[in-house]
Structures are given as structure tokens and as C-alpha cells.
Tab-separated table of C-alpha atoms in Angstrom:
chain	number	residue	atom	x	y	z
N	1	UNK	CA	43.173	-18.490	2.555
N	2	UNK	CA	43.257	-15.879	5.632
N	3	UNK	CA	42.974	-12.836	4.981
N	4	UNK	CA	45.431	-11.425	7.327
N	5	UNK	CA	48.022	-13.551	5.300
N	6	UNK	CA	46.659	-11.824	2.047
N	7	UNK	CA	46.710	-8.612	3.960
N	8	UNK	CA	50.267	-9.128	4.946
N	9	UNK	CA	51.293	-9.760	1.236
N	10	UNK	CA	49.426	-6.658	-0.655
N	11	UNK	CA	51.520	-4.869	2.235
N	12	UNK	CA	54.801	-6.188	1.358
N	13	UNK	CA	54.206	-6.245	-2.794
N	14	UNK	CA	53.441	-2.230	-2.105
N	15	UNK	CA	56.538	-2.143	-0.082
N	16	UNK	CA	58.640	-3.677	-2.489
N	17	UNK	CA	57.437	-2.129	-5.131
N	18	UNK	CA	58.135	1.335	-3.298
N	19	UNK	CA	61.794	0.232	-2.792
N	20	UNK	CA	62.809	-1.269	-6.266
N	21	UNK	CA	61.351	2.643	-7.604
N	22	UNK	CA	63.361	4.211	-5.448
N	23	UNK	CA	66.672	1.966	-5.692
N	24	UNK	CA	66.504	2.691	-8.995
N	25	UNK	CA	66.949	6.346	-8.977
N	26	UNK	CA	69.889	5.622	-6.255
N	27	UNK	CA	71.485	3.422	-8.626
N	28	UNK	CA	71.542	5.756	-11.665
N	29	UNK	CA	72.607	8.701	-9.480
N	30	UNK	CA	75.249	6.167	-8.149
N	31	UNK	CA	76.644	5.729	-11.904
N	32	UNK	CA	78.737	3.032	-13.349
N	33	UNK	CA	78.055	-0.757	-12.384
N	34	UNK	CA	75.503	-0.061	-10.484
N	35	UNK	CA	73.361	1.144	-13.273
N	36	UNK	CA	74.077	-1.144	-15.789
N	37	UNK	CA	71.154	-2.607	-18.269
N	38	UNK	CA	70.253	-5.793	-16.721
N	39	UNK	CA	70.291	-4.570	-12.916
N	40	UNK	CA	67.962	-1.687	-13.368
N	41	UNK	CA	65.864	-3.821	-16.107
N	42	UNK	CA	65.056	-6.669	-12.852
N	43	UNK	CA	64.144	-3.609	-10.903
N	44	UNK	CA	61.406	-2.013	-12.960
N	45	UNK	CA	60.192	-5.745	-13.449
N	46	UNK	CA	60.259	-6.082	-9.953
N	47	UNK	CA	58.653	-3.284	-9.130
N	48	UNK	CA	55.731	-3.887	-11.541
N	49	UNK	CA	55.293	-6.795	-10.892
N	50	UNK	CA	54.627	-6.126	-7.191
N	51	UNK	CA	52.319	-3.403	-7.949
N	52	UNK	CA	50.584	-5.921	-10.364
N	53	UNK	CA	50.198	-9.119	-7.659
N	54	UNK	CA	49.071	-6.529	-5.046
N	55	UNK	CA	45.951	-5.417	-7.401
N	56	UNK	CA	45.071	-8.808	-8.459
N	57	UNK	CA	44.916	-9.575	-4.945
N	58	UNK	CA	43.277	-6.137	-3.913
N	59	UNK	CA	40.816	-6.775	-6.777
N	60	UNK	CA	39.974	-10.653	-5.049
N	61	UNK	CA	41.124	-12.148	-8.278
N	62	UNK	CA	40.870	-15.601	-9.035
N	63	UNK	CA	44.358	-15.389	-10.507
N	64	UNK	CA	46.093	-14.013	-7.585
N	65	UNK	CA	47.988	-16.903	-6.768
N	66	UNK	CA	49.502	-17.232	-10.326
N	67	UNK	CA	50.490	-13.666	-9.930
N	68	UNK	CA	51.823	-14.049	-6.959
N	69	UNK	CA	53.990	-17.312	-8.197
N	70	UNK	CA	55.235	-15.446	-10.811
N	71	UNK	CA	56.271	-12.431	-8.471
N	72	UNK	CA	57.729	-14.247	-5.949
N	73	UNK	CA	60.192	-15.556	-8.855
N	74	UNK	CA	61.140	-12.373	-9.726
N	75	UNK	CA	61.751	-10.718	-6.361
N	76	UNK	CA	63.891	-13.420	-5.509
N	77	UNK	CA	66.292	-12.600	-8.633
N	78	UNK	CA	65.651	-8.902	-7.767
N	79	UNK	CA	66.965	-9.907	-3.744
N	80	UNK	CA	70.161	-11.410	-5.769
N	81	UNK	CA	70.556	-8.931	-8.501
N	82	UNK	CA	70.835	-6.393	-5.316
N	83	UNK	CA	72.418	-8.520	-2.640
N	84	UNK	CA	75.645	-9.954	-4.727
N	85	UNK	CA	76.060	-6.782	-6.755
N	86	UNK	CA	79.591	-6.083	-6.624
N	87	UNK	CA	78.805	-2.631	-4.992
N	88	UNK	CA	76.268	-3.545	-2.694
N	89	UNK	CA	75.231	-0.717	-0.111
N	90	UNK	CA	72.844	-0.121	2.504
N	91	UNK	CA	70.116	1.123	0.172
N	92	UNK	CA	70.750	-1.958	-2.441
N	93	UNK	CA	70.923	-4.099	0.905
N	94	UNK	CA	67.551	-2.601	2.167
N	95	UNK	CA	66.169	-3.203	-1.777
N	96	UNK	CA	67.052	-6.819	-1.191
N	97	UNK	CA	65.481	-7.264	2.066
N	98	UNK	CA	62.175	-6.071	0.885
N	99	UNK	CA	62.353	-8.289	-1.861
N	100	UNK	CA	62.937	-11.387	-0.115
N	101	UNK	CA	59.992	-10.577	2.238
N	102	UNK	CA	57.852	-9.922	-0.687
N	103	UNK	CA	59.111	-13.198	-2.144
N	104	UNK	CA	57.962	-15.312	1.286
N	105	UNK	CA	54.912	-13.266	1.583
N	106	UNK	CA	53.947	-14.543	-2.395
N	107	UNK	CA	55.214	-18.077	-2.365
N	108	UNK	CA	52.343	-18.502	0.631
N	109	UNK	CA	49.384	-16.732	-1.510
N	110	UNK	CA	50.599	-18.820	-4.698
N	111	UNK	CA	50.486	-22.092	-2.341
M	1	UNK	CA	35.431	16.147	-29.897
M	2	UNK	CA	36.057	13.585	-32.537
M	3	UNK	CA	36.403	10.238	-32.354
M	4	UNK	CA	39.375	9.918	-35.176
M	5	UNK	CA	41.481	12.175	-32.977
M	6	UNK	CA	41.081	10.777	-29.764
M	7	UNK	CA	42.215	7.197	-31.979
M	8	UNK	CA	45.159	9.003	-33.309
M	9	UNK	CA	45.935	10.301	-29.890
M	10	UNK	CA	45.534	6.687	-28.631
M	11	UNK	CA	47.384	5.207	-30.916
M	12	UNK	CA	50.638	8.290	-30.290
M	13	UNK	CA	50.433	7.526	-26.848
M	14	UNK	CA	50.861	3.618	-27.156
M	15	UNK	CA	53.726	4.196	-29.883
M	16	UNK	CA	55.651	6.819	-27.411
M	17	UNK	CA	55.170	4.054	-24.435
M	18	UNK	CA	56.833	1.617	-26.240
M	19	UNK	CA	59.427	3.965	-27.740
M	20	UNK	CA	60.476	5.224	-24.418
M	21	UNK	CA	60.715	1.789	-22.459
M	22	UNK	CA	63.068	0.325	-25.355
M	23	UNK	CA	64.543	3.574	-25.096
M	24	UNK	CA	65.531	2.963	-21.724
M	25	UNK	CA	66.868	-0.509	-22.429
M	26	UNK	CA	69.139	1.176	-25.473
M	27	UNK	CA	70.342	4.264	-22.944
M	28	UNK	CA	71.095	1.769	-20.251
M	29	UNK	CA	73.396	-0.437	-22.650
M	30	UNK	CA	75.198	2.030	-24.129
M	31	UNK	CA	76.272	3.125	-20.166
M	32	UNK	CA	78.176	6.751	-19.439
M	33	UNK	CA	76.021	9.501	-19.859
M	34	UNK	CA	73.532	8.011	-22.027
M	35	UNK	CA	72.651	6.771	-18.676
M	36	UNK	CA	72.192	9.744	-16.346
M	37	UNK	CA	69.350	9.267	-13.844
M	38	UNK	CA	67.715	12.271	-15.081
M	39	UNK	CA	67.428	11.110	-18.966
M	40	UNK	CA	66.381	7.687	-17.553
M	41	UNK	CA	64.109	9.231	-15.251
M	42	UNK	CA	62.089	11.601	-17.853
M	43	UNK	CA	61.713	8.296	-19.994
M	44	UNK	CA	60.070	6.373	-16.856
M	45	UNK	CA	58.359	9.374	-16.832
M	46	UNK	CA	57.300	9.242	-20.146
M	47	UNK	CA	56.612	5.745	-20.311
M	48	UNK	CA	54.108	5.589	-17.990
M	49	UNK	CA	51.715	8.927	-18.199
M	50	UNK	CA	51.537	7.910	-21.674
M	51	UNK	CA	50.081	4.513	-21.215
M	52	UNK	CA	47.801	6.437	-19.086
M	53	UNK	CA	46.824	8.823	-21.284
M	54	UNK	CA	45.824	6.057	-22.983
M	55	UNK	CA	44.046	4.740	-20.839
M	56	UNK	CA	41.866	7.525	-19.990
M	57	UNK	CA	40.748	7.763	-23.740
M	58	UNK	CA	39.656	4.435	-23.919
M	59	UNK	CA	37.725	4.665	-20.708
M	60	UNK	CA	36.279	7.428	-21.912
M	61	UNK	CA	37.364	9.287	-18.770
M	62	UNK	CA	35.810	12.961	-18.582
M	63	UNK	CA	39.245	13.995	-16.903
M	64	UNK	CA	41.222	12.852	-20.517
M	65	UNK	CA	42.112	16.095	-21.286
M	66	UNK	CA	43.505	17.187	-18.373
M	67	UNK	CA	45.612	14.462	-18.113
M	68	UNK	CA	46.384	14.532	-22.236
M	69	UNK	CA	47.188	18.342	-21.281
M	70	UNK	CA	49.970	17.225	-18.471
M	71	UNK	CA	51.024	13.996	-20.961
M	72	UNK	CA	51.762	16.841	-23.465
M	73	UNK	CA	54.075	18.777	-21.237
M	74	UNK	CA	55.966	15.496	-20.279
M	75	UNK	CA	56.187	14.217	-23.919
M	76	UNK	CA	57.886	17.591	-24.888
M	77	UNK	CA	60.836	17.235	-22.110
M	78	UNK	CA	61.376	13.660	-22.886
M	79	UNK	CA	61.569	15.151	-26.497
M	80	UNK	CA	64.378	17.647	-25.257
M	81	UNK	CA	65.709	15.292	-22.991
M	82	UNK	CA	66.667	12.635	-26.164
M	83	UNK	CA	67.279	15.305	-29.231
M	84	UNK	CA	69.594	17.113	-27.025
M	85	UNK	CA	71.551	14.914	-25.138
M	86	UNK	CA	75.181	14.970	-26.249
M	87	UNK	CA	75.280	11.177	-27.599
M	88	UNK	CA	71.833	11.355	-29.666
M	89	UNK	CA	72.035	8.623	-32.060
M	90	UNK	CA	69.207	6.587	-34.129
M	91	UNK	CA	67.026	5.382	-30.832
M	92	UNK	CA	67.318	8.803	-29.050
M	93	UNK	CA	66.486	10.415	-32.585
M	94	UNK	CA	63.729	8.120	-32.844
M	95	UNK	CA	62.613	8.695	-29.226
M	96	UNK	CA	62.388	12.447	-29.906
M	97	UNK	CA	60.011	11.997	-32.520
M	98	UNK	CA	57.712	9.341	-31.134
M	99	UNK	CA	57.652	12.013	-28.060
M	100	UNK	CA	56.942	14.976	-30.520
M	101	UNK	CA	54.229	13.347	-32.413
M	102	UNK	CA	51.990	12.127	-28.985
M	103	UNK	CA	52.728	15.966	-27.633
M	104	UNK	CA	51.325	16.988	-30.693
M	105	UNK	CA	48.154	14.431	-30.646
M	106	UNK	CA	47.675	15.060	-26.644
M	107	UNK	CA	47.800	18.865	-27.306
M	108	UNK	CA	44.740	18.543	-29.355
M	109	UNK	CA	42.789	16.431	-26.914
M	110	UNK	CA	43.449	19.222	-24.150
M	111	UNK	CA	42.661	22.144	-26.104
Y	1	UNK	CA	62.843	-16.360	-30.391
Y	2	UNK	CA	62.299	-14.373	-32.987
Y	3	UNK	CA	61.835	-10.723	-33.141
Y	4	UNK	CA	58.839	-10.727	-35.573
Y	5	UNK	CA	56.860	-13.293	-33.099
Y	6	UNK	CA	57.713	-10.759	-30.059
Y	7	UNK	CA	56.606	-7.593	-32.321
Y	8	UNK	CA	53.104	-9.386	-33.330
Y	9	UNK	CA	52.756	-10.410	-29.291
Y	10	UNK	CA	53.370	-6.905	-28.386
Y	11	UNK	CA	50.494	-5.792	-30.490
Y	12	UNK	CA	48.088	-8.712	-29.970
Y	13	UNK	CA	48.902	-7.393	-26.067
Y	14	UNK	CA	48.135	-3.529	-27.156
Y	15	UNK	CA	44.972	-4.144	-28.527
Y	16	UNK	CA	43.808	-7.081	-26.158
Y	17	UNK	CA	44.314	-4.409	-23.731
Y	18	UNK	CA	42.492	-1.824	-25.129
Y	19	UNK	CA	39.519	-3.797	-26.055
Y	20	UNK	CA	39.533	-5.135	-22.548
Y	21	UNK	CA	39.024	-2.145	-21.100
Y	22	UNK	CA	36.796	-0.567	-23.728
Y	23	UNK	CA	34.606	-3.186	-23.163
Y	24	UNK	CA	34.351	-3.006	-19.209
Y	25	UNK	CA	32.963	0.581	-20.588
Y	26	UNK	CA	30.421	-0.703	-22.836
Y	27	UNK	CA	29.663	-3.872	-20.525
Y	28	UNK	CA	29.320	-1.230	-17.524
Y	29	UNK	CA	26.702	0.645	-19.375
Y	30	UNK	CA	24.341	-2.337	-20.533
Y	31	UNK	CA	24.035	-2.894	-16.813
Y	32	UNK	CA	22.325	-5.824	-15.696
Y	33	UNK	CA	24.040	-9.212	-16.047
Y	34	UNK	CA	26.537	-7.639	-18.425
Y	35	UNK	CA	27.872	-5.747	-15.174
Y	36	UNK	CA	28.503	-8.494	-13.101
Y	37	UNK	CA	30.997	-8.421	-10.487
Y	38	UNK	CA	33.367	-11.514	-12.109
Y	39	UNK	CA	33.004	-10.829	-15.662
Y	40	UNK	CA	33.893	-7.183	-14.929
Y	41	UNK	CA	37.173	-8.230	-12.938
Y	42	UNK	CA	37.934	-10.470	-15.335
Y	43	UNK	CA	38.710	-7.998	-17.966
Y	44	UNK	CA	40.349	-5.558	-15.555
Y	45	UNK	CA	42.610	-8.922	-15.253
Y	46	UNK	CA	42.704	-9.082	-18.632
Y	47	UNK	CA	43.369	-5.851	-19.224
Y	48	UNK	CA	46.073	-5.350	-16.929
Y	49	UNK	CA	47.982	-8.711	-17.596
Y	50	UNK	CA	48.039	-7.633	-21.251
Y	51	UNK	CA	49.888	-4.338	-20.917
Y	52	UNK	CA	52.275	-5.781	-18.014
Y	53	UNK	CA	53.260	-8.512	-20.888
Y	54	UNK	CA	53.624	-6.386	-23.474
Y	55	UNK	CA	55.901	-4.047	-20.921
Y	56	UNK	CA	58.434	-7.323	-20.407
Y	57	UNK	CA	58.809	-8.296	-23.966
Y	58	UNK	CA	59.558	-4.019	-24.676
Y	59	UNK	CA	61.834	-4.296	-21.986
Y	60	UNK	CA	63.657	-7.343	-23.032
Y	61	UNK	CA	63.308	-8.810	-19.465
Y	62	UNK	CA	64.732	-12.657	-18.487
Y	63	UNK	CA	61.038	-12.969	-17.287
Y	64	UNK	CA	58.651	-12.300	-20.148
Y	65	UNK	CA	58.277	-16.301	-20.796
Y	66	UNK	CA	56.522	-16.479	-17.574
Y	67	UNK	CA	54.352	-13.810	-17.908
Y	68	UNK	CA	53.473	-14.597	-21.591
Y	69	UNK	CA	52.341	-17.483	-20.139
Y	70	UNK	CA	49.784	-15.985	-17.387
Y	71	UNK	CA	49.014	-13.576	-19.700
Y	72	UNK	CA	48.034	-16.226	-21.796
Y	73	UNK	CA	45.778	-18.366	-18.894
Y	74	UNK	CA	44.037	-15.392	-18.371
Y	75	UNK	CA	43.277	-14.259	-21.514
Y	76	UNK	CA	41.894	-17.517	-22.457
Y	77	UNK	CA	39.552	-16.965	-19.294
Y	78	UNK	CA	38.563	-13.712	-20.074
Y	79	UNK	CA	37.496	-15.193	-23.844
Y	80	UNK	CA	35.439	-17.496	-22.167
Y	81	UNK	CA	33.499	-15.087	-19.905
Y	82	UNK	CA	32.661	-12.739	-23.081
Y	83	UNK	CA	32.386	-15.315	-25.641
Y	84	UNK	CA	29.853	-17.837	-23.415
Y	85	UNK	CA	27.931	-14.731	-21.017
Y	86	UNK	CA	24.135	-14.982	-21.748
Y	87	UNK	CA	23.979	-11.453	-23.414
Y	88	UNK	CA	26.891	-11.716	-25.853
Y	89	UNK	CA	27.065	-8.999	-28.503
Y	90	UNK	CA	29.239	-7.534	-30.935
Y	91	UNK	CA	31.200	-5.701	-29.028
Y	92	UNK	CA	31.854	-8.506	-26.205
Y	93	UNK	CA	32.277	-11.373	-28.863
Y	94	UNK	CA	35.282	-8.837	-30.615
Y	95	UNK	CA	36.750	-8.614	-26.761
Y	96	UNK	CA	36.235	-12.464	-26.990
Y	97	UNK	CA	38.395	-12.491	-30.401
Y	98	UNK	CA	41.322	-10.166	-29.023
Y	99	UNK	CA	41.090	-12.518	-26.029
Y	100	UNK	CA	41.576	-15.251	-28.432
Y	101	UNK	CA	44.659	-14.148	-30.475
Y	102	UNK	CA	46.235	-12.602	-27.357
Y	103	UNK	CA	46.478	-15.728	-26.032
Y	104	UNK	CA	47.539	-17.793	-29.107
Y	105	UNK	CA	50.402	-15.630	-29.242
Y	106	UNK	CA	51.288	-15.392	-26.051
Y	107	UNK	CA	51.274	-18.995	-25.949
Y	108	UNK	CA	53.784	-18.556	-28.970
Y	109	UNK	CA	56.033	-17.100	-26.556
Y	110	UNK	CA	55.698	-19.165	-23.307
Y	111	UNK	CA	57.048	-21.959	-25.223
X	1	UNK	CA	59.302	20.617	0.008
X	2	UNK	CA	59.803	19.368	3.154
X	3	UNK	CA	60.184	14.711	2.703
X	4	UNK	CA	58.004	14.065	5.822
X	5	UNK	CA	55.129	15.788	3.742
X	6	UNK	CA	56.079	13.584	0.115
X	7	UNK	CA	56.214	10.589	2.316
X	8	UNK	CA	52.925	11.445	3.558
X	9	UNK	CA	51.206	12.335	0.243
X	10	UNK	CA	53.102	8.643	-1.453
X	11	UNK	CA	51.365	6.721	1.918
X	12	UNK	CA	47.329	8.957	0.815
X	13	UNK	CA	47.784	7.683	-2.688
X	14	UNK	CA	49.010	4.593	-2.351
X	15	UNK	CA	46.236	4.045	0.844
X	16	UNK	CA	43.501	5.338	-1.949
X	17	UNK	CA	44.580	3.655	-4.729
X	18	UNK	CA	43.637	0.280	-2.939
X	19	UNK	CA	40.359	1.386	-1.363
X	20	UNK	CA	39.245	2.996	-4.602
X	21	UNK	CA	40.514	-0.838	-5.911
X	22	UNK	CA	38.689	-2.923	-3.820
X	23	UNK	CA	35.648	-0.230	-3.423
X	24	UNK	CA	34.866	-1.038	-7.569
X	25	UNK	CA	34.541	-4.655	-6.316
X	26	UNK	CA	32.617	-4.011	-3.959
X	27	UNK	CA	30.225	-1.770	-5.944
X	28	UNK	CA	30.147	-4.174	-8.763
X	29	UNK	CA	28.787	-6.910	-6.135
X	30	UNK	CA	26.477	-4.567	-5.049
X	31	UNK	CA	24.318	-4.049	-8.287
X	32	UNK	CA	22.012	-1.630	-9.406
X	33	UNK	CA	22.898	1.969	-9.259
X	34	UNK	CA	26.090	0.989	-7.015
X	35	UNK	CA	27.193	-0.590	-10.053
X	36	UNK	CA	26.671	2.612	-12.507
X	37	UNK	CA	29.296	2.752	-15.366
X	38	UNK	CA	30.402	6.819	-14.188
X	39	UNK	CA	30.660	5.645	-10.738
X	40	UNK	CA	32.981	2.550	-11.317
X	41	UNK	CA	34.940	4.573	-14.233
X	42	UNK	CA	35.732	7.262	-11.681
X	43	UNK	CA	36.726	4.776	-9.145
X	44	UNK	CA	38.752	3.074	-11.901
X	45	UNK	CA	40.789	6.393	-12.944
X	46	UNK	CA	41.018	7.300	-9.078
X	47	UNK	CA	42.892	3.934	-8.387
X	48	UNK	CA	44.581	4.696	-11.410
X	49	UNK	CA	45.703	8.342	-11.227
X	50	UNK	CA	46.949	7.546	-7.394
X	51	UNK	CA	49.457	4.846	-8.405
X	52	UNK	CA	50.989	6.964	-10.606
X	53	UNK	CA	51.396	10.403	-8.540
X	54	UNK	CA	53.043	7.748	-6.123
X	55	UNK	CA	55.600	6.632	-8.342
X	56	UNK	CA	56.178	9.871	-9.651
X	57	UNK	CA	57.329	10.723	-6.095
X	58	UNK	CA	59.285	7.648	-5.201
X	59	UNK	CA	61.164	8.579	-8.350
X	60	UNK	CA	61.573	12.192	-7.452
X	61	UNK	CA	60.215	13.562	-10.493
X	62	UNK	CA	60.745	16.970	-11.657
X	63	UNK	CA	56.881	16.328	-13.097
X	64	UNK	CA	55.789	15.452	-9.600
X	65	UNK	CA	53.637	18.638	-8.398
X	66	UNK	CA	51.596	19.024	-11.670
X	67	UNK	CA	50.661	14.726	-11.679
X	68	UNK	CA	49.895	15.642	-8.036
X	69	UNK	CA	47.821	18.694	-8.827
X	70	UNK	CA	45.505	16.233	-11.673
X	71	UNK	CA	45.047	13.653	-8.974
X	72	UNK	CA	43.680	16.138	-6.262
X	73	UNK	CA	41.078	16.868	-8.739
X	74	UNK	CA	40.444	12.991	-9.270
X	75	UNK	CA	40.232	12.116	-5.984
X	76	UNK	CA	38.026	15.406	-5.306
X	77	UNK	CA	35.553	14.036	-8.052
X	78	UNK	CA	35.377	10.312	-6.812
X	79	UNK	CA	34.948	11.799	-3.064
X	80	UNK	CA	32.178	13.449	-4.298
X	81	UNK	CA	30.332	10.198	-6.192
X	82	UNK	CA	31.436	8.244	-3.219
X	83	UNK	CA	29.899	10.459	-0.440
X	84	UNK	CA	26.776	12.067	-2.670
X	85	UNK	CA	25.487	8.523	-4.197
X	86	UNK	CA	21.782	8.137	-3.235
X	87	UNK	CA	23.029	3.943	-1.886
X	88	UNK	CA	26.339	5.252	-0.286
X	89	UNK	CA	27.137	2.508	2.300
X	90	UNK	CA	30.102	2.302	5.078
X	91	UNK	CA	32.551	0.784	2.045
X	92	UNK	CA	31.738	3.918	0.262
X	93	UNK	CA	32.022	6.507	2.628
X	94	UNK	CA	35.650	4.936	3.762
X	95	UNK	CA	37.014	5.482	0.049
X	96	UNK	CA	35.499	9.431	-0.072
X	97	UNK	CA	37.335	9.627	3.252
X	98	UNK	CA	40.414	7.847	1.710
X	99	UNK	CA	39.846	10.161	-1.623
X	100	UNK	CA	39.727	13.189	0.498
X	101	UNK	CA	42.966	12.601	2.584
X	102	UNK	CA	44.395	11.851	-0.486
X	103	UNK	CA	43.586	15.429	-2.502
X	104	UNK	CA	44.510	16.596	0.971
X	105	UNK	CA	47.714	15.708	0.722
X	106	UNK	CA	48.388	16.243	-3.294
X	107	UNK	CA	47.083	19.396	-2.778
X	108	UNK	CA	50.088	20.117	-0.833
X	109	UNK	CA	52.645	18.631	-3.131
X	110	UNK	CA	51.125	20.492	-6.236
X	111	UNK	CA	51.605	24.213	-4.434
């Protein structure tokens, strides 16, 4: 393992973690579909779980790359919960992006 | 201090985490205003200085009370926040008093 | 699944989580071997996997399965590194035990 | 409150929270006095009490300035058993600079 690569992925769980928090408040204020039960619910997993993989790795667990795994499986439903939401807009499209990049950033540290 | 009321506080703080996260699930489902960003918001809120209230009394943190102090103050508008809304029903009701009793309990430790 | 399983889960989570981290306390104050780098991380694994778990099956996420599961792996390895370290006491062999049932019912639940 | 500023204050904390994180490790490897359970418990509630003034922030709390407030003192206190411990090293010196950008910055947020 480098440890720019690990580096790189604490960077990007913080990141994401940062953006599912504040999607979420956009998506209440925003009302209606966009902040119905299970679309908020893969956010605050999301969003823990990134805070969660970046202090196992933080921490130089020996379980980071089962955390990471995991997390990468859940941004990448988080990147489709936001992406093919019917109402979709820049903030949910930002929310997405971070989450796939967390998701490719994890899926190397759970390699 | 004594121990039995630092376990009771504990034990109020755990009960009004859990409370307010399957709060949040329950708001979110019903939809409309049960829903409002700032209801969900106080219960994130909630949710999580509780747990680290918690936290702080187990590790027998020397800044517990100061954070049981600023728990308490949260716990009471969370309180408000579910016994007033205009669609309290049997969660919400039961919210309010999960968030009543750990004010209570977290009072004590900051005194 | 049944709701009774996911209640006693929750629970074995809750207290597997606050032994864990009472007993990085107690651990930190024998000093000596009992403060070792891994056996301390460990349990701040251990500790933090436990209330992340308990968080998804509160939350009624898609995902808790998975992290049952890692919650169970590492709860298993935290037993191991209380229940088998040289200086073993009471209060490490009843982190050991909460270790123990944590995982058996998480396990319940990764099924 | 001007954003630039919160933005600033969410980058101290979350900055802190992960050398306060991987400062315990370090510690802990360390031995001895490094290794002292007051030290790594105040390290432990630092890491702790910055992740949450964060994501009270990114969810624009109306609780934000008083979580802020607590964790200026934290970070104050684990400055202080950073900088003043008789072994203090270059690892611990770099988290009582990140703890003191960090109350810095909440400082601000909590006036």
C-alpha cells in the first residue's frame, strides 16, 4: 500500500462525507421527492460511513480495507440514489460526483 | 459525583440516540411537514451530541459536563421540536419524552 | 428478519460499545503491555464499528447486513486481543465477553 | 456570520480531528509517559469533539456556535498536553498547532 493512495482516499471519504451532510439539508429544504425516506436514509449512511473508513484508515487499522469495501458499496448506491433521482440538480449532481470518487478511491484501499 | 447518575445519564443518552434516529426514519415516511429540514435537522442534532454525551461519560472525560450541559439544551429543543409540531403522533410523542428524560439526566451531570 | 433479533443486536452493539471504550480507559491506566499500540486500536475499532452497526439497523438502512457482518469480524478480533493478552483481568475478559455476544449476534444478522 | 469564515472553521476541525487521530497512534507506539491514559483520553475527545462541531456546520445548525464554543475549550486543553508534555516530539507539537488553529477558528464561530 502507498501512502499517497491512502492519503488520497481519507481525502475523498472526508469529502464525501462533507457533501452527503450537506445534500441532505438541500434536499429537505428542497421538499417533496427529494426528501423522501429512503434517499435521505442512503445519505446519512453514506456519510457515516465515509467518516468511519477515513478513521479506520487515519487510525492505520488493520481493518481498513474491509471498511473501505464496504464504503465503496455504499457510495456507489449513494452516486445512483443522487444521479437518477427524478429531480436531479447541480447540488445532487455534485453529491454524486463525490461519491463516485470516494467509491474509486475505496475499491483501491479494499484491493 | 456519583457513579449511579452518570449510569442513568448514560443510559438516557443512548435511549434518546436511538429514539431520535428512528424518529427520523418515522418523520421522513410520513413526508409533508413531518419532514421539514428544521425538525429533521434538530433530530440529527439530537442524535448525535447524545451519543456523545455518552461517550464522554464512559471515557470518563473531565469536559462531561460541559458537554452534558450543551446535550441538555439540545435535548430540550428536539423536545419542543416533536411535542409541538402540528402532526405529533405516537413516535413524535415518544420522541419528546425520550428527549425530556436525557435533558433531565444531562442537567444533573452539568450542575 | 425479525424485529426481536435486530432489537437484541442493537443492544449487544450498545454495550459492546461501551465496554470497548471503557476498557481502552482502564487498559490505558494499567500502562505497560496493557497499553499497547494494537490492542488499544483494536477496541477503538471495536468500539466504533459497534455503534456505526447499531446506527444502520436504527435506521433501517438496505446496508446493515454488510456492516453486521464487519462488525462482527472485528469484534471477534477484538475478543481475541482481550481474551488471549498476557495480563488479562476482569475487566478485559468482560470486554472479551461483550466482544463475544456482539459478534454472535451480529453474525445473526449478516446471514 | 460571514461562510468564508464557517468554511474555514469546518476545514480546522476536520484538519484536527485527523491529527489528534493519528497523533493517539502515534503516542500509543511511543510508550511510557507518551502513552499516559489523560493524554490519549484528551486526544480521543479532541478528535471526537472536532467531528462533530464540523457536522454541526455542514448541517447549518441553529446549535452550531455553542458545539463550537465546547470544542475551543477542547482543543485549548489538548494544545496544552500536546505542547507542555515533558517527551513532546515534532508529531506532537504539529497536533497543538493543529488544536490551536482549530480553537482559533471555533472561537470565531462561537462569538
Amino acid at each position: 500500500m502507498h501512502h499517497h493512495a491512502m492519503e488520497a482516499c481519507i481525502q475523498a471519504c472526508l469529502d464525501c462525507h462533507k457533501t452527503c451532510l450537506a445534500t441532505i439539508g438541500h434536499c429537505l429544504s428542497m421538499g417533496g421527492h427529494h426528501a423522501e425516506a429512503s434517499h435521505i436514509r442512503i445519505m446519512m449512511d453514506c456519510a457515516q460511513i465515509c467518516a468511519v473508513s477515513a478513521d479506520f484508515m487515519i487510525r492505520g487499522s488493520d481493518h481498513h480495507a474491509h471498511v473501505c469495501r464496504e464504503c465503496a458499496d455504499i457510495c456507489r448506491a449513494c452516486e445512483q440514489s443522487c444521479a437518477n433521482h427524478p429531480g436531479a440538480d447541480d447540488a445532487m449532481r455534485a453529491c454524486a460526483e463525490a461519491c463516485r470518487r470516494c467509491a474509486e478511491e475505496c475499491a483501491k484501499m479494499a484491493a
